Amino acid sequence: MTVRSDFYQIVLRFPRLFPDPAVFEDPIHLANRYLMGNGIPREKADLVHQTTDEIVPVDDRGNPSTASGTAKYPFEGRTILAEYMTNANIHLDYADFGTGLTPSDHSRLWTKGKLGGLRFELRDFKHQSQTLTIPDVSELYRMLKERATPNTLSTIELDNVPERMFRAGLAYIEGRLRADAKADGLEVEVYAASDLSASEKAALERRLTRESSKSTIVVILSREPVSKSELTVE
């Protein structure tokens, strides 16, 4: 099946970047939280999958930002003294899998320029339409459900998905499978094979009787809570 998405690459520039949890806590969901904070319903924001999983502030030359000084900063209803970085830039990439927001809508939302207690300027905004070729998720879930006695393991190869979209594609598939599993009272876990430990990967490959690749996704569907430890069950 083909899935259309919109891929965004943005740069936010903070005149003063303090260690605000809005930026540095749960960074993989920064884009989702920002959109929800600006009025986008959760069910729509959940269709946004960020591919930037680490926030690394850099200066205007692309070098890692360092502390420039210390200043008072409003935090959770009180004022604290904290270090800050001057003119720090944050690069953020994410994919929109059907929120209904246009590129102009996304640009407008980021132009609002406020994240937590921090002010920023949208310095760069790039958009590209992207079509992903992935397995039929509904059919995959149906087959997994039939085989879950009490659990079943399968893999998906995303070798036709561009590398920069791999994490977004994984998150999209996981979201679809979780929604279907929740409706049936089942549990599902989805992992990139490249994220597994050496022992987990070896156990997986023994069960599959083939090697995994950097584009392999592992799916475990169960009628009971599951985890990566299921990979070692023979």
PDB file of C-alpha atoms in Angstrom:
ATOM      1  CA  MET A   1       0.000   0.000   0.000  1.00  0.00           C
ATOM      2  CA  THR A   2       1.084   3.587  -0.520  1.00  0.00           C
ATOM      3  CA  VAL A   3       0.825   6.222   2.173  1.00  0.00           C
ATOM      4  CA  ARG A   4       1.145   9.909   1.466  1.00  0.00           C
ATOM      5  CA  SER A   5       2.866  12.107   4.008  1.00  0.00           C
ATOM      6  CA  ASP A   6       4.272  15.594   4.247  1.00  0.00           C
ATOM      7  CA  PHE A   7       7.840  15.841   5.476  1.00  0.00           C
ATOM      8  CA  TYR A   8       8.948  19.003   7.273  1.00  0.00           C
ATOM      9  CA  GLN A   9      12.418  20.240   8.203  1.00  0.00           C
ATOM     10  CA  ILE A  10      12.473  23.310  10.398  1.00  0.00           C
ATOM     11  CA  VAL A  11      15.006  25.370  12.328  1.00  0.00           C
ATOM     12  CA  LEU A  12      14.019  27.256  15.481  1.00  0.00           C
ATOM     13  CA  ARG A  13      16.341  29.988  16.759  1.00  0.00           C
ATOM     14  CA  PHE A  14      16.159  30.921  20.440  1.00  0.00           C
ATOM     15  CA  PRO A  15      17.626  34.284  21.525  1.00  0.00           C
ATOM     16  CA  ARG A  16      18.048  32.680  24.953  1.00  0.00           C
ATOM     17  CA  LEU A  17      17.656  28.941  25.322  1.00  0.00           C
ATOM     18  CA  PHE A  18      17.170  27.831  28.917  1.00  0.00           C
ATOM     19  CA  PRO A  19      16.941  24.146  29.977  1.00  0.00           C
ATOM     20  CA  ASP A  20      13.163  24.165  29.708  1.00  0.00           C
ATOM     21  CA  PRO A  21      11.455  20.734  29.898  1.00  0.00           C
ATOM     22  CA  ALA A  22       9.227  21.826  27.000  1.00  0.00           C
ATOM     23  CA  VAL A  23      12.316  21.387  24.803  1.00  0.00           C
ATOM     24  CA  PHE A  24      14.518  18.835  26.506  1.00  0.00           C
ATOM     25  CA  GLU A  25      12.049  16.499  28.221  1.00  0.00           C
ATOM     26  CA  ASP A  26      10.596  13.834  25.913  1.00  0.00           C
ATOM     27  CA  PRO A  27      12.268  15.444  22.865  1.00  0.00           C
ATOM     28  CA  ILE A  28      10.954  12.815  20.406  1.00  0.00           C
ATOM     29  CA  HIS A  29       7.437  14.217  20.895  1.00  0.00           C
ATOM     30  CA  LEU A  30       8.363  17.907  20.817  1.00  0.00           C
ATOM     31  CA  ALA A  31       6.497  18.571  17.545  1.00  0.00           C
ATOM     32  CA  ASN A  32       3.366  16.731  18.752  1.00  0.00           C
ATOM     33  CA  ARG A  33       3.308  18.606  22.056  1.00  0.00           C
ATOM     34  CA  TYR A  34       3.846  21.936  20.343  1.00  0.00           C
ATOM     35  CA  LEU A  35       0.973  21.358  17.914  1.00  0.00           C
ATOM     36  CA  MET A  36      -1.378  20.275  20.716  1.00  0.00           C
ATOM     37  CA  GLY A  37      -0.320  23.319  22.725  1.00  0.00           C
ATOM     38  CA  ASN A  38      -1.476  25.433  19.807  1.00  0.00           C
ATOM     39  CA  GLY A  39      -4.938  23.966  19.522  1.00  0.00           C
ATOM     40  CA  ILE A  40      -4.458  20.849  17.385  1.00  0.00           C
ATOM     41  CA  PRO A  41      -6.555  17.944  18.810  1.00  0.00           C
ATOM     42  CA  ARG A  42      -4.598  14.960  20.107  1.00  0.00           C
ATOM     43  CA  GLU A  43      -6.101  12.597  17.539  1.00  0.00           C
ATOM     44  CA  LYS A  44      -4.651  14.793  14.802  1.00  0.00           C
ATOM     45  CA  ALA A  45      -1.344  15.497  16.539  1.00  0.00           C
ATOM     46  CA  ASP A  46      -0.876  11.738  16.920  1.00  0.00           C
ATOM     47  CA  LEU A  47      -0.579  11.574  13.114  1.00  0.00           C
ATOM     48  CA  VAL A  48       2.620  13.620  13.332  1.00  0.00           C
ATOM     49  CA  HIS A  49       5.733  11.473  13.733  1.00  0.00           C
ATOM     50  CA  GLN A  50       9.006  13.160  14.533  1.00  0.00           C
ATOM     51  CA  THR A  51      12.237  11.739  13.137  1.00  0.00           C
ATOM     52  CA  THR A  52      14.518  13.925  15.273  1.00  0.00           C
ATOM     53  CA  ASP A  53      14.927  12.046  18.553  1.00  0.00           C
ATOM     54  CA  GLU A  54      17.669  14.166  20.116  1.00  0.00           C
ATOM     55  CA  ILE A  55      17.753  17.926  20.604  1.00  0.00           C
ATOM     56  CA  VAL A  56      21.236  19.306  19.926  1.00  0.00           C
ATOM     57  CA  PRO A  57      21.394  23.130  20.062  1.00  0.00           C
ATOM     58  CA  VAL A  58      23.928  24.685  17.677  1.00  0.00           C
ATOM     59  CA  ASP A  59      25.069  28.238  17.009  1.00  0.00           C
ATOM     60  CA  ASP A  60      24.651  30.054  13.698  1.00  0.00           C
ATOM     61  CA  ARG A  61      27.802  28.370  12.365  1.00  0.00           C
ATOM     62  CA  GLY A  62      26.560  24.900  13.205  1.00  0.00           C
ATOM     63  CA  ASN A  63      28.836  24.399  16.194  1.00  0.00           C
ATOM     64  CA  PRO A  64      27.450  22.998  19.479  1.00  0.00           C
ATOM     65  CA  SER A  65      26.045  25.786  21.621  1.00  0.00           C
ATOM     66  CA  THR A  66      27.577  26.454  25.009  1.00  0.00           C
ATOM     67  CA  ALA A  67      26.335  28.317  28.062  1.00  0.00           C
ATOM     68  CA  SER A  68      26.595  32.086  27.588  1.00  0.00           C
ATOM     69  CA  GLY A  69      25.566  33.221  31.027  1.00  0.00           C
ATOM     70  CA  THR A  70      23.090  32.908  33.870  1.00  0.00           C
ATOM     71  CA  ALA A  71      19.802  34.736  34.254  1.00  0.00           C
ATOM     72  CA  LYS A  72      16.476  34.613  36.042  1.00  0.00           C
ATOM     73  CA  TYR A  73      13.922  32.426  34.328  1.00  0.00           C
ATOM     74  CA  PRO A  74      10.213  31.868  35.115  1.00  0.00           C
ATOM     75  CA  PHE A  75       9.621  28.180  35.722  1.00  0.00           C
ATOM     76  CA  GLU A  76       6.466  26.465  37.043  1.00  0.00           C
ATOM     77  CA  GLY A  77       5.152  29.599  38.712  1.00  0.00           C
ATOM     78  CA  ARG A  78       8.419  30.661  40.294  1.00  0.00           C
ATOM     79  CA  THR A  79      11.608  32.371  39.202  1.00  0.00           C
ATOM     80  CA  ILE A  80      14.841  30.393  39.120  1.00  0.00           C
ATOM     81  CA  LEU A  81      18.419  31.182  38.201  1.00  0.00           C
ATOM     82  CA  ALA A  82      19.547  29.111  35.228  1.00  0.00           C
ATOM     83  CA  GLU A  83      22.217  29.001  32.558  1.00  0.00           C
ATOM     84  CA  TYR A  84      21.210  29.843  29.012  1.00  0.00           C
ATOM     85  CA  MET A  85      22.630  29.587  25.491  1.00  0.00           C
ATOM     86  CA  THR A  86      22.532  32.664  23.255  1.00  0.00           C
ATOM     87  CA  ASN A  87      21.149  32.438  19.697  1.00  0.00           C
ATOM     88  CA  ALA A  88      20.842  28.661  19.844  1.00  0.00           C
ATOM     89  CA  ASN A  89      19.319  26.837  16.884  1.00  0.00           C
ATOM     90  CA  ILE A  90      17.315  23.609  17.028  1.00  0.00           C
ATOM     91  CA  HIS A  91      16.781  21.449  13.937  1.00  0.00           C
ATOM     92  CA  LEU A  92      13.549  19.463  13.894  1.00  0.00           C
ATOM     93  CA  ASP A  93      12.286  16.984  11.271  1.00  0.00           C
ATOM     94  CA  TYR A  94       8.846  15.391  11.316  1.00  0.00           C
ATOM     95  CA  ALA A  95       6.259  13.795   9.036  1.00  0.00           C
ATOM     96  CA  ASP A  96       2.535  14.530   8.881  1.00  0.00           C
ATOM     97  CA  PHE A  97       0.488  11.440   7.981  1.00  0.00           C
ATOM     98  CA  GLY A  98      -2.871  13.062   7.430  1.00  0.00           C
ATOM     99  CA  THR A  99      -3.698  15.736  10.005  1.00  0.00           C
ATOM    100  CA  GLY A 100      -5.375  17.797   7.319  1.00  0.00           C
ATOM    101  CA  LEU A 101      -3.010  20.693   8.031  1.00  0.00           C
ATOM    102  CA  THR A 102      -1.518  22.339   4.952  1.00  0.00           C
ATOM    103  CA  PRO A 103       2.133  23.413   4.747  1.00  0.00           C
ATOM    104  CA  SER A 104       0.894  26.974   5.288  1.00  0.00           C
ATOM    105  CA  ASP A 105      -0.880  25.840   8.467  1.00  0.00           C
ATOM    106  CA  HIS A 106       2.298  24.227   9.791  1.00  0.00           C
ATOM    107  CA  SER A 107       4.344  27.329   8.981  1.00  0.00           C
ATOM    108  CA  ARG A 108       1.778  29.577  10.656  1.00  0.00           C
ATOM    109  CA  LEU A 109       1.763  27.478  13.823  1.00  0.00           C
ATOM    110  CA  TRP A 110       5.547  27.521  14.176  1.00  0.00           C
ATOM    111  CA  THR A 111       5.640  31.250  13.457  1.00  0.00           C
ATOM    112  CA  LYS A 112       3.813  31.787  16.759  1.00  0.00           C
ATOM    113  CA  GLY A 113       7.254  31.416  18.302  1.00  0.00           C
ATOM    114  CA  LYS A 114       6.579  30.308  21.874  1.00  0.00           C
ATOM    115  CA  LEU A 115       7.537  26.957  23.383  1.00  0.00           C
ATOM    116  CA  GLY A 116       6.966  26.572  27.111  1.00  0.00           C
ATOM    117  CA  GLY A 117       8.447  29.744  28.601  1.00  0.00           C
ATOM    118  CA  LEU A 118      10.803  30.251  25.666  1.00  0.00           C
ATOM    119  CA  ARG A 119      10.569  32.554  22.695  1.00  0.00           C
ATOM    120  CA  PHE A 120      11.944  31.522  19.319  1.00  0.00           C
ATOM    121  CA  GLU A 121      12.051  32.572  15.685  1.00  0.00           C
ATOM    122  CA  LEU A 122      11.281  30.222  12.798  1.00  0.00           C
ATOM    123  CA  ARG A 123      14.514  30.552  10.815  1.00  0.00           C
ATOM    124  CA  ASP A 124      13.981  27.849   8.206  1.00  0.00           C
ATOM    125  CA  PHE A 125      10.965  25.902   6.971  1.00  0.00           C
ATOM    126  CA  LYS A 126      11.162  23.211   4.291  1.00  0.00           C
ATOM    127  CA  HIS A 127       8.346  20.995   3.067  1.00  0.00           C
ATOM    128  CA  GLN A 128       8.345  18.002   0.768  1.00  0.00           C
ATOM    129  CA  SER A 129       5.514  15.639  -0.142  1.00  0.00           C
ATOM    130  CA  GLN A 130       6.547  12.022   0.372  1.00  0.00           C
ATOM    131  CA  THR A 131       4.883   8.778  -0.713  1.00  0.00           C
ATOM    132  CA  LEU A 132       5.823   5.665   1.255  1.00  0.00           C
ATOM    133  CA  THR A 133       5.334   2.116   0.049  1.00  0.00           C
ATOM    134  CA  ILE A 134       4.597  -0.086   3.052  1.00  0.00           C
ATOM    135  CA  PRO A 135       2.744  -3.364   3.684  1.00  0.00           C
ATOM    136  CA  ASP A 136      -1.034  -3.225   4.099  1.00  0.00           C
ATOM    137  CA  VAL A 137      -1.254  -2.617   7.860  1.00  0.00           C
ATOM    138  CA  SER A 138      -4.875  -3.779   8.172  1.00  0.00           C
ATOM    139  CA  GLU A 139      -4.099  -7.076   6.426  1.00  0.00           C
ATOM    140  CA  LEU A 140      -0.963  -7.521   8.532  1.00  0.00           C
ATOM    141  CA  TYR A 141      -2.964  -7.045  11.731  1.00  0.00           C
ATOM    142  CA  ARG A 142      -5.625  -9.527  10.587  1.00  0.00           C
ATOM    143  CA  MET A 143      -3.005 -12.212   9.967  1.00  0.00           C
ATOM    144  CA  LEU A 144      -1.232 -11.540  13.246  1.00  0.00           C
ATOM    145  CA  LYS A 145      -4.497 -11.674  15.183  1.00  0.00           C
ATOM    146  CA  GLU A 146      -5.349 -15.091  13.724  1.00  0.00           C
ATOM    147  CA  ARG A 147      -1.942 -16.444  14.771  1.00  0.00           C
ATOM    148  CA  ALA A 148      -1.790 -14.930  18.269  1.00  0.00           C
ATOM    149  CA  THR A 149      -2.126 -18.056  20.450  1.00  0.00           C
ATOM    150  CA  PRO A 150      -1.193 -16.523  22.832  1.00  0.00           C
ATOM    151  CA  ASN A 151       1.406 -14.502  20.873  1.00  0.00           C
ATOM    152  CA  THR A 152       2.921 -14.275  17.430  1.00  0.00           C
ATOM    153  CA  LEU A 153       5.964 -12.600  15.967  1.00  0.00           C
ATOM    154  CA  SER A 154       6.407 -11.205  12.488  1.00  0.00           C
ATOM    155  CA  THR A 155       8.655  -8.782  10.636  1.00  0.00           C
ATOM    156  CA  ILE A 156       8.164  -6.056   8.071  1.00  0.00           C
ATOM    157  CA  GLU A 157      10.806  -4.869   5.644  1.00  0.00           C
ATOM    158  CA  LEU A 158      10.768  -1.138   4.939  1.00  0.00           C
ATOM    159  CA  ASP A 159      13.478  -1.323   2.306  1.00  0.00           C
ATOM    160  CA  ASN A 160      11.425   0.883  -0.048  1.00  0.00           C
ATOM    161  CA  VAL A 161      11.182   3.659   2.545  1.00  0.00           C
ATOM    162  CA  PRO A 162      13.812   6.449   2.374  1.00  0.00           C
ATOM    163  CA  GLU A 163      16.233   6.302   5.303  1.00  0.00           C
ATOM    164  CA  ARG A 164      15.194   9.713   6.627  1.00  0.00           C
ATOM    165  CA  MET A 165      11.567   8.478   6.756  1.00  0.00           C
ATOM    166  CA  PHE A 166      12.273   5.088   8.366  1.00  0.00           C
ATOM    167  CA  ARG A 167      11.469   6.177  11.938  1.00  0.00           C
ATOM    168  CA  ALA A 168       8.354   8.012  10.797  1.00  0.00           C
ATOM    169  CA  GLY A 169       7.200   4.958   8.842  1.00  0.00           C
ATOM    170  CA  LEU A 170       7.804   2.735  11.860  1.00  0.00           C
ATOM    171  CA  ALA A 171       5.828   5.104  14.104  1.00  0.00           C
ATOM    172  CA  TYR A 172       2.961   5.225  11.597  1.00  0.00           C
ATOM    173  CA  ILE A 173       2.730   1.423  11.427  1.00  0.00           C
ATOM    174  CA  GLU A 174       2.975   1.149  15.215  1.00  0.00           C
ATOM    175  CA  GLY A 175       0.183   3.682  15.695  1.00  0.00           C
ATOM    176  CA  ARG A 176      -2.128   1.834  13.311  1.00  0.00           C
ATOM    177  CA  LEU A 177      -1.407  -1.554  14.884  1.00  0.00           C
ATOM    178  CA  ARG A 178      -1.841  -0.229  18.433  1.00  0.00           C
ATOM    179  CA  ALA A 179      -5.229   1.248  17.557  1.00  0.00           C
ATOM    180  CA  ASP A 180      -6.448  -2.038  16.089  1.00  0.00           C
ATOM    181  CA  ALA A 181      -5.005  -4.088  18.968  1.00  0.00           C
ATOM    182  CA  LYS A 182      -6.559  -1.817  21.599  1.00  0.00           C
ATOM    183  CA  ALA A 183      -9.977  -2.219  20.003  1.00  0.00           C
ATOM    184  CA  ASP A 184      -9.626  -6.008  20.342  1.00  0.00           C
ATOM    185  CA  GLY A 185      -8.117  -5.934  23.832  1.00  0.00           C
ATOM    186  CA  LEU A 186      -4.753  -7.210  22.573  1.00  0.00           C
ATOM    187  CA  GLU A 187      -1.180  -6.033  23.131  1.00  0.00           C
ATOM    188  CA  VAL A 188       1.300  -5.120  20.419  1.00  0.00           C
ATOM    189  CA  GLU A 189       4.947  -4.073  20.476  1.00  0.00           C
ATOM    190  CA  VAL A 190       6.900  -2.785  17.485  1.00  0.00           C
ATOM    191  CA  TYR A 191      10.689  -2.438  17.298  1.00  0.00           C
ATOM    192  CA  ALA A 192      13.341  -1.641  14.739  1.00  0.00           C
ATOM    193  CA  ALA A 193      15.608  -4.703  14.533  1.00  0.00           C
ATOM    194  CA  SER A 194      18.592  -2.344  14.602  1.00  0.00           C
ATOM    195  CA  ASP A 195      17.542  -1.229  18.115  1.00  0.00           C
ATOM    196  CA  LEU A 196      17.671  -4.748  19.553  1.00  0.00           C
ATOM    197  CA  SER A 197      20.594  -5.979  21.615  1.00  0.00           C
ATOM    198  CA  ALA A 198      22.954  -8.514  20.047  1.00  0.00           C
ATOM    199  CA  SER A 199      21.327 -11.409  21.952  1.00  0.00           C
ATOM    200  CA  GLU A 200      17.791 -10.294  21.078  1.00  0.00           C
ATOM    201  CA  LYS A 201      18.727  -9.888  17.429  1.00  0.00           C
ATOM    202  CA  ALA A 202      20.361 -13.343  17.368  1.00  0.00           C
ATOM    203  CA  ALA A 203      17.241 -14.916  18.930  1.00  0.00           C
ATOM    204  CA  LEU A 204      15.053 -13.148  16.394  1.00  0.00           C
ATOM    205  CA  GLU A 205      17.131 -14.379  13.470  1.00  0.00           C
ATOM    206  CA  ARG A 206      17.039 -17.954  14.819  1.00  0.00           C
ATOM    207  CA  ARG A 207      13.249 -17.828  14.928  1.00  0.00           C
ATOM    208  CA  LEU A 208      13.013 -16.301  11.462  1.00  0.00           C
ATOM    209  CA  THR A 209      15.822 -18.481  10.027  1.00  0.00           C
ATOM    210  CA  ARG A 210      17.136 -15.426   8.194  1.00  0.00           C
ATOM    211  CA  GLU A 211      19.145 -12.321   8.917  1.00  0.00           C
ATOM    212  CA  SER A 212      17.473  -9.047   9.741  1.00  0.00           C
ATOM    213  CA  SER A 213      18.528  -5.795   8.111  1.00  0.00           C
ATOM    214  CA  LYS A 214      18.583  -2.115   9.002  1.00  0.00           C
ATOM    215  CA  SER A 215      15.135  -1.841   7.398  1.00  0.00           C
ATOM    216  CA  THR A 216      13.559  -4.685   9.405  1.00  0.00           C
ATOM    217  CA  ILE A 217      10.705  -3.964  11.822  1.00  0.00           C
ATOM    218  CA  VAL A 218       9.731  -6.549  14.443  1.00  0.00           C
ATOM    219  CA  VAL A 219       6.072  -6.888  15.468  1.00  0.00           C
ATOM    220  CA  ILE A 220       4.844  -8.953  18.434  1.00  0.00           C
ATOM    221  CA  LEU A 221       1.091  -9.350  18.920  1.00  0.00           C
ATOM    222  CA  SER A 222      -0.171 -11.032  22.081  1.00  0.00           C
ATOM    223  CA  ARG A 223      -3.283 -11.628  24.113  1.00  0.00           C
ATOM    224  CA  GLU A 224      -1.177 -10.746  27.167  1.00  0.00           C
ATOM    225  CA  PRO A 225       1.309  -7.915  27.885  1.00  0.00           C
ATOM    226  CA  VAL A 226       4.487  -8.386  25.815  1.00  0.00           C
ATOM    227  CA  SER A 227       8.021  -7.047  25.644  1.00  0.00           C
ATOM    228  CA  LYS A 228      11.272  -7.583  23.800  1.00  0.00           C
ATOM    229  CA  SER A 229      11.885 -10.556  26.120  1.00  0.00           C
ATOM    230  CA  GLU A 230       9.382 -12.418  23.941  1.00  0.00           C
ATOM    231  CA  LEU A 231      12.105 -12.550  21.305  1.00  0.00           C
ATOM    232  CA  THR A 232      14.081 -15.026  23.374  1.00  0.00           C
ATOM    233  CA  VAL A 233      11.194 -17.442  23.854  1.00  0.00           C
ATOM    234  CA  GLU A 234      11.796 -20.571  21.761  1.00  0.00           C
TER     235      GLU A 234
END
